[in-house]
């Protein structure tokens, strides 16, 4: 091998490396952790910066020595190898010094951790339940209870429309909280493990079926904060975002009142009968946001994973069994129990829709009263 | 040659044809089989990585559906860990431990054959799940219940293939332990063994300790799915978090199984090319043993967000931080070995130096991840993905490549093409950083891992990362070319191969005879 190639290879490649660095510098957003808007997020951020700088300092010393050696102690420069190969004093020093540095890191880390895990004295408690693939929020004292699902249109996901700035980080019903209050979340899950995470709030916690985990945050600046499920939870793991809107107390109170009014209206729906057309229209909406992820918009499902509803055994069988399956789910499969997730009118509508859409044409109608009786 | 004469020649060579490879009990043949199998799996797992990076090249869903994407991330991990990195280390152990210790072969040659030949069947079965109803496993390589229980027909096949891989690993590990403890040449005391042998001895004990734990955990999944038990089902009185504890009790030592032999390889190579003895040999041995011991006490740092008690979080944070001490000692020792040496930079040395530099970067991000209050932000993001690819790709795989270039002339008797080797190193090193360094930024900005589609703020760095990924993937074809052409021919290697190389393997001819050290050498 010639000395000429020896020189040329690194030079060509250094050029390429510089090009890619230029690409990184051109990227639009920051390279660092987000400072966040809550006390704990800011604490995490300053700890992150501390450890980062400690690592950079150690890196400069270690890599500095390494590259000095690489540049100077090379045979081509006539270096003759020394033969030393141990020094107990040095070994002890570089065991003890890192240990002391670690203690220096552990102290602030311990303080921060204790503060983060202290969920006592909260002003407001929201129970968060993860589902495949949506979140449920129950305000325990206010009586507000709703589901929150992705609102990004399918056209954007499948590249048939331009993506909006909040692509995949937008929901139909955001969590609304008052500013300046300590909000405690009680987090659990209904099917598989999820994780609730909004980066700006500084904490993530797993949502685990059968467990209730707790975390807290306090937001001082009104605004909209976006995050995502952070624990792999199946097919649509990437499609169950979280949006938190922090509002001034007065606006928050209005929002709570509106939510309660809407809940009353929905309850009233359960006590009346619908026409076939009303049920089909409402059912299609319910189907799109709750069922289409697995059974597909065309009702054909995914062979081997999610059964087809078009011409399916259940959807063309007796209505009572169909309703029971939707309400109670099927153990050991991804089919969830929707009795706790949908109200009577929505359940009636979706079952009616499934029985009459895609050429199933059973012609029968399930009314909210039937759902109420089945509960 | 008459039958009688052939019978008199006891130093018989290999059988001819395919049966040589199927029935072989020769450590060199089995080492070669392991290494070639590992190379094949490296490309299979790499192809899956290319699918992942292609889908993530742009936001939106372009090439694959989310379920198949999850299958790719799951299979990529299983194949790279159990099919590429671990068999490569076992292959190196087979080739090198006997000739480093002056032993004629491994202690248990028939079991050696069996432990290799299980693997092709295990991976054929694992890969066949891609074509089953419901697709391959898509719940992540960590197999967390309840999600993993939603796997379709593939589920029992995945579990059984993991059992087979575990069986193979345990047999390989037993073989290594028995060989090292019983078959050293006279005078080769434990503290005279090459560091590669030491790191493998410790790794083998880790394997024997934790592979049965994994087998137990996946068997419990199997009975939960098919036999009505509720180990991990909250509804039946079980505990889904318990699986994570058991899994990571296996999983964290597994991480060191994937890196300790790499430490050994690098500790062989740096002294050779610095022409200077390894600095702090005994502290290297003690550091390796400390890392192995600590690896049993830190598993729950993979689970800081599951809702542990504060005392648990503090314990696992402190214990994890402590690992930085022995790991630091190793890095300092490598740098001190270079210090005032007389270095040359052939391809094995370049990969070893790349290892020291980039593994240390992975070590720094590891230290950051150990800090529980900040890990709440990093956990399950691309920051973690960047971290473990720095320690596994530029760590474990760089060390394996360094080892391949270092010993290839000894194994084949031919020198590899040094110019191409250098190109392979520099292209790999640039592209691997283009591939993985931006993933730190993605994670810090808030991109979760294991998602097939992402919000548009993450676009730029995903584009850069994907381009780096494609280029890194293509560059590895160069490696395959170099290896194959070296096997087929090239400039003849000397027995010594490298000017500064020390150790029994360099006293043998290149390539070594089919049966070497039939009479044990004496070590003074």
mmCIF file of N, CA and C in Angstrom, chain A residues 1 6 9 13 29 31 34 47-48 62-63 66 68-69 73-75 79 81-85 91 94 99 102 109-110 116-117 132 157 159 163-164 167-169 191-193 197 199 202 204 206 208-211 213 228 230-232 234-235 237-238 304, chain B residues 59-61 66 70 139 144 146-147 150 234 239 244 275-277 279-280 283 305-307 313 318 321-322 332-333 336 338-343 357 373 376-381 419 422-423 426-427 430 441-442 445-446 448 450 453-457 461 499:
data_model
loop_
_atom_site.group_PDB
_atom_site.id
_atom_site.type_symbol
_atom_site.label_atom_id
_atom_site.label_comp_id
_atom_site.label_asym_id
_atom_site.label_seq_id
_atom_site.Cartn_x
_atom_site.Cartn_y
_atom_site.Cartn_z
ATOM 1 N N UNK A 1 0.837 -1.190 0.000
ATOM 2 C CA UNK A 1 0.000 0.000 0.000
ATOM 3 C C UNK A 1 0.878 1.248 0.000
ATOM 4 N N UNK A 6 -2.555 6.602 1.646
ATOM 5 C CA UNK A 6 -2.643 6.786 3.086
ATOM 6 C C UNK A 6 -3.082 8.194 3.452
ATOM 7 N N UNK A 9 -7.011 9.266 1.682
ATOM 8 C CA UNK A 9 -8.284 8.762 2.204
ATOM 9 C C UNK A 9 -8.845 9.664 3.313
ATOM 10 N N UNK A 13 -12.338 12.163 3.160
ATOM 11 C CA UNK A 13 -13.430 11.873 4.079
ATOM 12 C C UNK A 13 -13.660 13.008 5.064
ATOM 13 N N UNK A 29 -34.221 23.561 14.244
ATOM 14 C CA UNK A 29 -34.514 23.679 15.668
ATOM 15 C C UNK A 29 -33.325 23.300 16.516
ATOM 16 N N UNK A 31 -30.683 21.828 19.401
ATOM 17 C CA UNK A 31 -30.029 20.540 19.499
ATOM 18 C C UNK A 31 -30.150 19.989 20.909
ATOM 19 N N UNK A 34 -35.280 20.286 25.826
ATOM 20 C CA UNK A 34 -36.130 21.469 25.973
ATOM 21 C C UNK A 34 -36.171 21.875 27.439
ATOM 22 N N UNK A 47 -30.030 19.841 35.614
ATOM 23 C CA UNK A 47 -29.238 18.640 35.883
ATOM 24 C C UNK A 47 -28.614 18.108 34.594
ATOM 25 N N UNK A 48 -29.440 18.059 33.538
ATOM 26 C CA UNK A 48 -28.966 17.602 32.233
ATOM 27 C C UNK A 48 -27.749 18.418 31.794
ATOM 28 N N UNK A 62 -9.761 13.205 28.367
ATOM 29 C CA UNK A 62 -9.452 11.850 27.881
ATOM 30 C C UNK A 62 -9.110 11.872 26.393
ATOM 31 N N UNK A 63 -9.994 12.506 25.592
ATOM 32 C CA UNK A 63 -9.754 12.515 24.145
ATOM 33 C C UNK A 63 -8.542 13.381 23.817
ATOM 34 N N UNK A 66 -5.676 11.233 24.323
ATOM 35 C CA UNK A 66 -5.666 10.201 23.288
ATOM 36 C C UNK A 66 -5.157 10.770 21.960
ATOM 37 N N UNK A 68 -3.458 13.579 21.462
ATOM 38 C CA UNK A 68 -2.076 14.030 21.580
ATOM 39 C C UNK A 68 -1.145 12.850 21.327
ATOM 40 N N UNK A 69 -1.512 11.726 21.971
ATOM 41 C CA UNK A 69 -0.709 10.521 21.830
ATOM 42 C C UNK A 69 -0.724 10.022 20.382
ATOM 43 N N UNK A 73 2.931 10.177 19.372
ATOM 44 C CA UNK A 73 3.618 8.933 19.690
ATOM 45 C C UNK A 73 3.433 7.928 18.563
ATOM 46 N N UNK A 74 3.773 8.348 17.367
ATOM 47 C CA UNK A 74 3.592 7.434 16.241
ATOM 48 C C UNK A 74 4.946 7.039 15.675
ATOM 49 N N UNK A 75 4.979 5.830 15.181
ATOM 50 C CA UNK A 75 6.235 5.279 14.694
ATOM 51 C C UNK A 75 6.784 6.116 13.544
ATOM 52 N N UNK A 79 8.890 7.771 17.011
ATOM 53 C CA UNK A 79 8.667 7.506 18.435
ATOM 54 C C UNK A 79 9.168 6.107 18.781
ATOM 55 N N UNK A 81 8.890 3.139 21.626
ATOM 56 C CA UNK A 81 7.937 2.794 22.676
ATOM 57 C C UNK A 81 8.622 2.712 24.033
ATOM 58 N N UNK A 82 8.016 3.408 25.018
ATOM 59 C CA UNK A 82 8.445 3.214 26.402
ATOM 60 C C UNK A 82 7.922 1.846 26.829
ATOM 61 N N UNK A 83 8.386 1.301 27.935
ATOM 62 C CA UNK A 83 7.904 -0.029 28.305
ATOM 63 C C UNK A 83 7.171 -0.059 29.650
ATOM 64 N N UNK A 84 6.827 1.142 30.201
ATOM 65 C CA UNK A 84 6.083 1.126 31.469
ATOM 66 C C UNK A 84 4.713 0.486 31.246
ATOM 67 N N UNK A 85 4.218 -0.236 32.233
ATOM 68 C CA UNK A 85 2.906 -0.831 32.050
ATOM 69 C C UNK A 85 2.082 -0.934 33.321
ATOM 70 N N UNK A 91 -3.464 4.222 39.142
ATOM 71 C CA UNK A 91 -4.706 3.431 39.122
ATOM 72 C C UNK A 91 -5.637 3.845 40.261
ATOM 73 N N UNK A 94 -7.179 7.325 39.463
ATOM 74 C CA UNK A 94 -8.299 7.409 38.513
ATOM 75 C C UNK A 94 -9.448 6.459 38.854
ATOM 76 N N UNK A 99 -14.943 8.644 41.206
ATOM 77 C CA UNK A 99 -15.906 8.354 42.262
ATOM 78 C C UNK A 99 -16.378 9.654 42.915
ATOM 79 N N UNK A 102 -18.693 11.510 40.695
ATOM 80 C CA UNK A 102 -20.021 10.897 40.697
ATOM 81 C C UNK A 102 -20.811 11.329 41.933
ATOM 82 N N UNK A 109 -28.847 15.251 41.961
ATOM 83 C CA UNK A 109 -29.790 14.309 41.332
ATOM 84 C C UNK A 109 -30.753 13.762 42.380
ATOM 85 N N UNK A 110 -30.234 13.468 43.567
ATOM 86 C CA UNK A 110 -31.092 12.937 44.628
ATOM 87 C C UNK A 110 -32.130 13.973 45.037
ATOM 88 N N UNK A 116 -39.365 15.505 42.557
ATOM 89 C CA UNK A 116 -40.224 15.043 41.463
ATOM 90 C C UNK A 116 -41.237 14.009 41.913
ATOM 91 N N UNK A 117 -40.826 13.176 42.856
ATOM 92 C CA UNK A 117 -41.711 12.090 43.277
ATOM 93 C C UNK A 117 -42.694 12.518 44.351
ATOM 94 N N UNK A 132 -55.471 1.300 23.698
ATOM 95 C CA UNK A 132 -54.982 1.194 22.330
ATOM 96 C C UNK A 132 -56.007 1.890 21.447
ATOM 97 N N UNK A 157 -51.458 11.739 6.839
ATOM 98 C CA UNK A 157 -50.579 10.620 7.192
ATOM 99 C C UNK A 157 -50.153 9.867 5.942
ATOM 100 N N UNK A 159 -49.847 11.046 3.024
ATOM 101 C CA UNK A 159 -49.187 11.943 2.076
ATOM 102 C C UNK A 159 -50.075 12.375 0.910
ATOM 103 N N UNK A 163 -48.863 18.411 5.304
ATOM 104 C CA UNK A 163 -48.923 18.208 6.742
ATOM 105 C C UNK A 163 -48.986 19.548 7.458
ATOM 106 N N UNK A 164 -49.902 19.645 8.426
ATOM 107 C CA UNK A 164 -50.018 20.895 9.172
ATOM 108 C C UNK A 164 -48.936 20.943 10.250
ATOM 109 N N UNK A 167 -48.846 18.322 12.978
ATOM 110 C CA UNK A 167 -49.004 16.967 12.461
ATOM 111 C C UNK A 167 -48.657 15.910 13.514
ATOM 112 N N UNK A 168 -49.611 15.007 13.786
ATOM 113 C CA UNK A 168 -49.464 13.899 14.749
ATOM 114 C C UNK A 168 -49.384 14.345 16.194
ATOM 115 N N UNK A 169 -49.410 15.656 16.440
ATOM 116 C CA UNK A 169 -49.386 16.128 17.823
ATOM 117 C C UNK A 169 -50.659 16.908 18.128
ATOM 118 N N UNK A 191 -55.410 -1.788 28.617
ATOM 119 C CA UNK A 191 -55.095 -2.986 27.821
ATOM 120 C C UNK A 191 -53.612 -3.348 27.929
ATOM 121 N N UNK A 192 -52.757 -2.556 27.290
ATOM 122 C CA UNK A 192 -51.314 -2.824 27.352
ATOM 123 C C UNK A 192 -50.653 -1.622 28.024
ATOM 124 N N UNK A 193 -49.338 -1.671 28.139
ATOM 125 C CA UNK A 193 -48.628 -0.585 28.811
ATOM 126 C C UNK A 193 -48.420 0.585 27.842
ATOM 127 N N UNK A 197 -46.394 11.219 28.335
ATOM 128 C CA UNK A 197 -45.223 12.098 28.299
ATOM 129 C C UNK A 197 -45.480 13.363 27.505
ATOM 130 N N UNK A 199 -42.972 16.501 26.867
ATOM 131 C CA UNK A 199 -41.604 16.916 27.190
ATOM 132 C C UNK A 199 -41.533 18.208 28.018
ATOM 133 N N UNK A 202 -41.774 17.831 31.766
ATOM 134 C CA UNK A 202 -40.600 17.344 32.480
ATOM 135 C C UNK A 202 -40.674 15.950 33.062
ATOM 136 N N UNK A 204 -42.167 11.649 32.545
ATOM 137 C CA UNK A 204 -43.030 10.663 31.907
ATOM 138 C C UNK A 204 -43.252 9.531 32.876
ATOM 139 N N UNK A 206 -45.163 5.497 33.139
ATOM 140 C CA UNK A 206 -45.816 4.415 32.422
ATOM 141 C C UNK A 206 -47.255 4.257 32.899
ATOM 142 N N UNK A 208 -49.863 1.476 33.306
ATOM 143 C CA UNK A 208 -49.770 0.019 33.366
ATOM 144 C C UNK A 208 -51.092 -0.564 33.838
ATOM 145 N N UNK A 209 -51.646 -1.540 33.098
ATOM 146 C CA UNK A 209 -52.916 -2.112 33.549
ATOM 147 C C UNK A 209 -52.764 -2.737 34.939
ATOM 148 N N UNK A 210 -53.693 -2.410 35.839
ATOM 149 C CA UNK A 210 -53.646 -2.975 37.184
ATOM 150 C C UNK A 210 -52.834 -2.155 38.172
ATOM 151 N N UNK A 211 -52.166 -1.114 37.681
ATOM 152 C CA UNK A 211 -51.366 -0.260 38.563
ATOM 153 C C UNK A 211 -51.847 1.178 38.432
ATOM 154 N N UNK A 213 -50.012 4.764 38.715
ATOM 155 C CA UNK A 213 -48.798 5.551 38.930
ATOM 156 C C UNK A 213 -49.169 7.010 39.091
ATOM 157 N N UNK A 228 -46.484 12.745 23.421
ATOM 158 C CA UNK A 228 -46.911 11.494 22.784
ATOM 159 C C UNK A 228 -46.802 10.342 23.759
ATOM 160 N N UNK A 230 -45.139 7.193 25.026
ATOM 161 C CA UNK A 230 -43.706 6.897 24.919
ATOM 162 C C UNK A 230 -43.377 5.427 25.113
ATOM 163 N N UNK A 231 -44.368 4.564 25.307
ATOM 164 C CA UNK A 231 -44.066 3.141 25.473
ATOM 165 C C UNK A 231 -44.755 2.375 24.355
ATOM 166 N N UNK A 232 -43.983 1.565 23.634
ATOM 167 C CA UNK A 232 -44.545 0.814 22.516
ATOM 168 C C UNK A 232 -45.829 0.102 22.935
ATOM 169 N N UNK A 234 -48.212 -1.133 20.434
ATOM 170 C CA UNK A 234 -48.866 -1.795 19.311
ATOM 171 C C UNK A 234 -48.870 -0.930 18.073
ATOM 172 N N UNK A 235 -49.765 -1.313 17.157
ATOM 173 C CA UNK A 235 -49.794 -0.742 15.820
ATOM 174 C C UNK A 235 -49.762 0.796 15.798
ATOM 175 N N UNK A 237 -49.010 3.016 18.110
ATOM 176 C CA UNK A 237 -48.232 3.657 19.165
ATOM 177 C C UNK A 237 -47.807 5.075 18.783
ATOM 178 N N UNK A 238 -47.474 5.274 17.536
ATOM 179 C CA UNK A 238 -47.022 6.592 17.096
ATOM 180 C C UNK A 238 -48.171 7.568 16.856
ATOM 181 N N UNK A 304 -55.473 -12.225 9.588
ATOM 182 C CA UNK A 304 -54.567 -12.802 10.564
ATOM 183 C C UNK A 304 -54.414 -11.981 11.818
ATOM 184 N N UNK B 59 -41.565 12.274 7.060
ATOM 185 C CA UNK B 59 -42.779 12.058 7.848
ATOM 186 C C UNK B 59 -43.908 11.529 6.960
ATOM 187 N N UNK B 60 -44.882 10.875 7.576
ATOM 188 C CA UNK B 60 -45.947 10.233 6.804
ATOM 189 C C UNK B 60 -45.614 8.765 6.659
ATOM 190 N N UNK B 61 -46.622 7.979 6.214
ATOM 191 C CA UNK B 61 -46.379 6.556 6.003
ATOM 192 C C UNK B 61 -46.135 6.341 4.514
ATOM 193 N N UNK B 66 -47.655 0.404 9.926
ATOM 194 C CA UNK B 66 -47.075 0.513 11.270
ATOM 195 C C UNK B 66 -46.787 -0.846 11.916
ATOM 196 N N UNK B 70 -43.165 -2.109 13.273
ATOM 197 C CA UNK B 70 -42.864 -2.633 14.611
ATOM 198 C C UNK B 70 -42.196 -3.995 14.532
ATOM 199 N N UNK B 139 -43.883 -6.624 19.228
ATOM 200 C CA UNK B 139 -43.995 -5.976 20.536
ATOM 201 C C UNK B 139 -42.672 -5.473 21.078
ATOM 202 N N UNK B 144 -42.379 -7.126 26.148
ATOM 203 C CA UNK B 144 -43.205 -6.775 27.309
ATOM 204 C C UNK B 144 -44.640 -7.287 27.167
ATOM 205 N N UNK B 146 -48.539 -6.773 28.565
ATOM 206 C CA UNK B 146 -49.471 -7.615 27.821
ATOM 207 C C UNK B 146 -49.333 -7.492 26.298
ATOM 208 N N UNK B 147 -48.581 -6.504 25.799
ATOM 209 C CA UNK B 147 -48.556 -6.282 24.351
ATOM 210 C C UNK B 147 -48.111 -7.524 23.583
ATOM 211 N N UNK B 150 -50.422 -10.153 22.331
ATOM 212 C CA UNK B 150 -51.286 -9.902 21.177
ATOM 213 C C UNK B 150 -50.654 -10.408 19.873
ATOM 214 N N UNK B 234 -52.578 -8.525 35.247
ATOM 215 C CA UNK B 234 -53.117 -7.906 36.454
ATOM 216 C C UNK B 234 -54.515 -8.433 36.741
ATOM 217 N N UNK B 239 -48.680 -9.611 37.583
ATOM 218 C CA UNK B 239 -48.009 -8.325 37.635
ATOM 219 C C UNK B 239 -47.199 -8.100 36.357
ATOM 220 N N UNK B 244 -40.881 -7.208 33.504
ATOM 221 C CA UNK B 244 -39.793 -6.272 33.196
ATOM 222 C C UNK B 244 -38.620 -6.468 34.156
ATOM 223 N N UNK B 275 3.036 -1.021 20.253
ATOM 224 C CA UNK B 275 4.320 -1.684 20.531
ATOM 225 C C UNK B 275 4.747 -1.499 21.979
ATOM 226 N N UNK B 276 3.766 -1.690 22.863
ATOM 227 C CA UNK B 276 3.978 -1.386 24.272
ATOM 228 C C UNK B 276 3.017 -2.280 25.045
ATOM 229 N N UNK B 277 3.439 -2.861 26.182
ATOM 230 C CA UNK B 277 2.528 -3.769 26.893
ATOM 231 C C UNK B 277 1.274 -3.042 27.373
ATOM 232 N N UNK B 279 -1.292 -1.361 29.551
ATOM 233 C CA UNK B 279 -1.133 -0.690 30.840
ATOM 234 C C UNK B 279 -2.146 -1.257 31.831
ATOM 235 N N UNK B 280 -1.681 -1.614 33.024
ATOM 236 C CA UNK B 280 -2.583 -2.027 34.104
ATOM 237 C C UNK B 280 -3.326 -3.320 33.821
ATOM 238 N N UNK B 283 -5.447 -4.483 36.740
ATOM 239 C CA UNK B 283 -6.605 -3.624 37.002
ATOM 240 C C UNK B 283 -7.662 -3.804 35.903
ATOM 241 N N UNK B 305 -39.303 4.654 34.721
ATOM 242 C CA UNK B 305 -40.631 5.269 34.605
ATOM 243 C C UNK B 305 -41.773 4.325 34.978
ATOM 244 N N UNK B 306 -41.481 3.112 35.464
ATOM 245 C CA UNK B 306 -42.600 2.197 35.756
ATOM 246 C C UNK B 306 -43.283 2.515 37.080
ATOM 247 N N UNK B 307 -42.732 3.444 37.839
ATOM 248 C CA UNK B 307 -43.374 3.784 39.099
ATOM 249 C C UNK B 307 -42.809 2.991 40.258
ATOM 250 N N UNK B 313 -35.598 3.761 43.193
ATOM 251 C CA UNK B 313 -35.019 4.608 42.143
ATOM 252 C C UNK B 313 -33.637 5.101 42.551
ATOM 253 N N UNK B 318 -27.761 5.095 41.933
ATOM 254 C CA UNK B 318 -26.398 5.084 42.479
ATOM 255 C C UNK B 318 -25.597 3.908 41.921
ATOM 256 N N UNK B 321 -24.549 4.551 38.368
ATOM 257 C CA UNK B 321 -23.473 5.544 38.250
ATOM 258 C C UNK B 321 -22.126 4.910 38.587
ATOM 259 N N UNK B 322 -22.164 3.983 39.541
ATOM 260 C CA UNK B 322 -20.933 3.330 39.992
ATOM 261 C C UNK B 322 -20.220 2.594 38.849
ATOM 262 N N UNK B 332 -9.078 4.706 30.618
ATOM 263 C CA UNK B 332 -7.800 5.340 30.999
ATOM 264 C C UNK B 332 -6.634 4.397 30.708
ATOM 265 N N UNK B 333 -6.830 3.108 30.974
ATOM 266 C CA UNK B 333 -5.755 2.154 30.725
ATOM 267 C C UNK B 333 -5.418 2.051 29.235
ATOM 268 N N UNK B 336 -3.489 5.099 28.326
ATOM 269 C CA UNK B 336 -2.124 5.018 28.874
ATOM 270 C C UNK B 336 -1.272 4.019 28.113
ATOM 271 N N UNK B 338 -1.449 3.606 24.913
ATOM 272 C CA UNK B 338 -1.002 4.327 23.713
ATOM 273 C C UNK B 338 0.095 5.321 24.058
ATOM 274 N N UNK B 339 -0.008 5.892 25.270
ATOM 275 C CA UNK B 339 0.875 6.996 25.668
ATOM 276 C C UNK B 339 2.336 6.572 25.608
ATOM 277 N N UNK B 340 3.113 7.347 24.892
ATOM 278 C CA UNK B 340 4.543 7.083 24.700
ATOM 279 C C UNK B 340 4.802 5.736 24.034
ATOM 280 N N UNK B 341 3.830 5.292 23.249
ATOM 281 C CA UNK B 341 4.063 4.090 22.458
ATOM 282 C C UNK B 341 4.720 4.483 21.146
ATOM 283 N N UNK B 342 4.762 3.513 20.241
ATOM 284 C CA UNK B 342 5.293 3.785 18.913
ATOM 285 C C UNK B 342 4.238 3.281 17.941
ATOM 286 N N UNK B 343 3.228 4.153 17.726
ATOM 287 C CA UNK B 343 1.994 3.654 17.104
ATOM 288 C C UNK B 343 2.044 3.640 15.587
ATOM 289 N N UNK B 357 -12.880 5.774 21.157
ATOM 290 C CA UNK B 357 -13.466 7.111 21.065
ATOM 291 C C UNK B 357 -14.997 7.060 21.135
ATOM 292 N N UNK B 373 -33.684 11.428 37.589
ATOM 293 C CA UNK B 373 -34.586 12.565 37.351
ATOM 294 C C UNK B 373 -34.510 13.105 35.920
ATOM 295 N N UNK B 376 -36.195 10.505 33.190
ATOM 296 C CA UNK B 376 -37.636 10.638 32.923
ATOM 297 C C UNK B 376 -37.857 11.357 31.598
ATOM 298 N N UNK B 377 -36.933 12.241 31.225
ATOM 299 C CA UNK B 377 -37.033 12.893 29.920
ATOM 300 C C UNK B 377 -36.440 12.026 28.804
ATOM 301 N N UNK B 378 -35.289 11.416 29.049
ATOM 302 C CA UNK B 378 -34.609 10.656 27.980
ATOM 303 C C UNK B 378 -35.304 9.333 27.675
ATOM 304 N N UNK B 379 -35.905 8.717 28.711
ATOM 305 C CA UNK B 379 -36.396 7.342 28.594
ATOM 306 C C UNK B 379 -37.294 7.142 27.375
ATOM 307 N N UNK B 380 -37.050 6.020 26.639
ATOM 308 C CA UNK B 380 -37.871 5.668 25.484
ATOM 309 C C UNK B 380 -37.883 6.724 24.383
ATOM 310 N N UNK B 381 -36.803 7.509 24.293
ATOM 311 C CA UNK B 381 -36.691 8.439 23.165
ATOM 312 C C UNK B 381 -35.519 8.015 22.296
ATOM 313 N N UNK B 419 -5.507 -0.926 1.891
ATOM 314 C CA UNK B 419 -6.150 0.301 1.391
ATOM 315 C C UNK B 419 -7.667 0.194 1.532
ATOM 316 N N UNK B 422 -8.750 0.461 5.129
ATOM 317 C CA UNK B 422 -8.786 1.845 5.632
ATOM 318 C C UNK B 422 -10.014 2.580 5.113
ATOM 319 N N UNK B 423 -10.331 2.364 3.828
ATOM 320 C CA UNK B 423 -11.559 2.967 3.281
ATOM 321 C C UNK B 423 -12.767 2.497 4.088
ATOM 322 N N UNK B 426 -12.815 4.426 7.433
ATOM 323 C CA UNK B 426 -13.160 5.852 7.398
ATOM 324 C C UNK B 426 -14.592 6.084 6.938
ATOM 325 N N UNK B 427 -15.025 5.340 5.918
ATOM 326 C CA UNK B 427 -16.419 5.508 5.468
ATOM 327 C C UNK B 427 -17.373 5.112 6.586
ATOM 328 N N UNK B 430 -17.399 7.829 9.426
ATOM 329 C CA UNK B 430 -18.131 9.055 9.100
ATOM 330 C C UNK B 430 -19.628 8.776 9.066
ATOM 331 N N UNK B 441 -30.028 14.399 19.169
ATOM 332 C CA UNK B 441 -30.809 15.641 19.088
ATOM 333 C C UNK B 441 -32.302 15.326 18.996
ATOM 334 N N UNK B 442 -32.635 14.301 18.195
ATOM 335 C CA UNK B 442 -34.045 13.924 18.044
ATOM 336 C C UNK B 442 -34.641 13.549 19.392
ATOM 337 N N UNK B 445 -35.116 16.504 21.604
ATOM 338 C CA UNK B 445 -36.219 17.339 21.145
ATOM 339 C C UNK B 445 -37.574 16.683 21.420
ATOM 340 N N UNK B 446 -37.576 15.401 21.775
ATOM 341 C CA UNK B 446 -38.828 14.770 22.178
ATOM 342 C C UNK B 446 -39.370 13.703 21.251
ATOM 343 N N UNK B 448 -40.150 10.072 20.447
ATOM 344 C CA UNK B 448 -40.130 8.751 21.074
ATOM 345 C C UNK B 448 -39.529 7.721 20.127
ATOM 346 N N UNK B 450 -39.363 3.792 18.434
ATOM 347 C CA UNK B 450 -40.334 2.804 17.957
ATOM 348 C C UNK B 450 -41.615 3.427 17.380
ATOM 349 N N UNK B 453 -43.810 7.031 12.280
ATOM 350 C CA UNK B 453 -44.110 8.329 11.686
ATOM 351 C C UNK B 453 -43.922 9.364 12.783
ATOM 352 N N UNK B 454 -43.553 10.582 12.390
ATOM 353 C CA UNK B 454 -43.204 11.553 13.421
ATOM 354 C C UNK B 454 -43.682 12.934 13.033
ATOM 355 N N UNK B 455 -43.737 13.813 14.028
ATOM 356 C CA UNK B 455 -44.198 15.163 13.747
ATOM 357 C C UNK B 455 -43.104 15.904 12.980
ATOM 358 N N UNK B 456 -43.508 16.927 12.216
ATOM 359 C CA UNK B 456 -42.615 17.477 11.189
ATOM 360 C C UNK B 456 -41.403 18.206 11.761
ATOM 361 N N UNK B 457 -41.423 18.572 13.038
ATOM 362 C CA UNK B 457 -40.232 19.216 13.620
ATOM 363 C C UNK B 457 -39.023 18.270 13.621
ATOM 364 N N UNK B 461 -33.415 16.027 11.002
ATOM 365 C CA UNK B 461 -32.445 15.085 11.548
ATOM 366 C C UNK B 461 -32.761 13.649 11.152
ATOM 367 N N UNK B 499 4.112 -6.624 13.608
ATOM 368 C CA UNK B 499 5.413 -6.445 14.236
ATOM 369 C C UNK B 499 5.334 -6.550 15.762
#
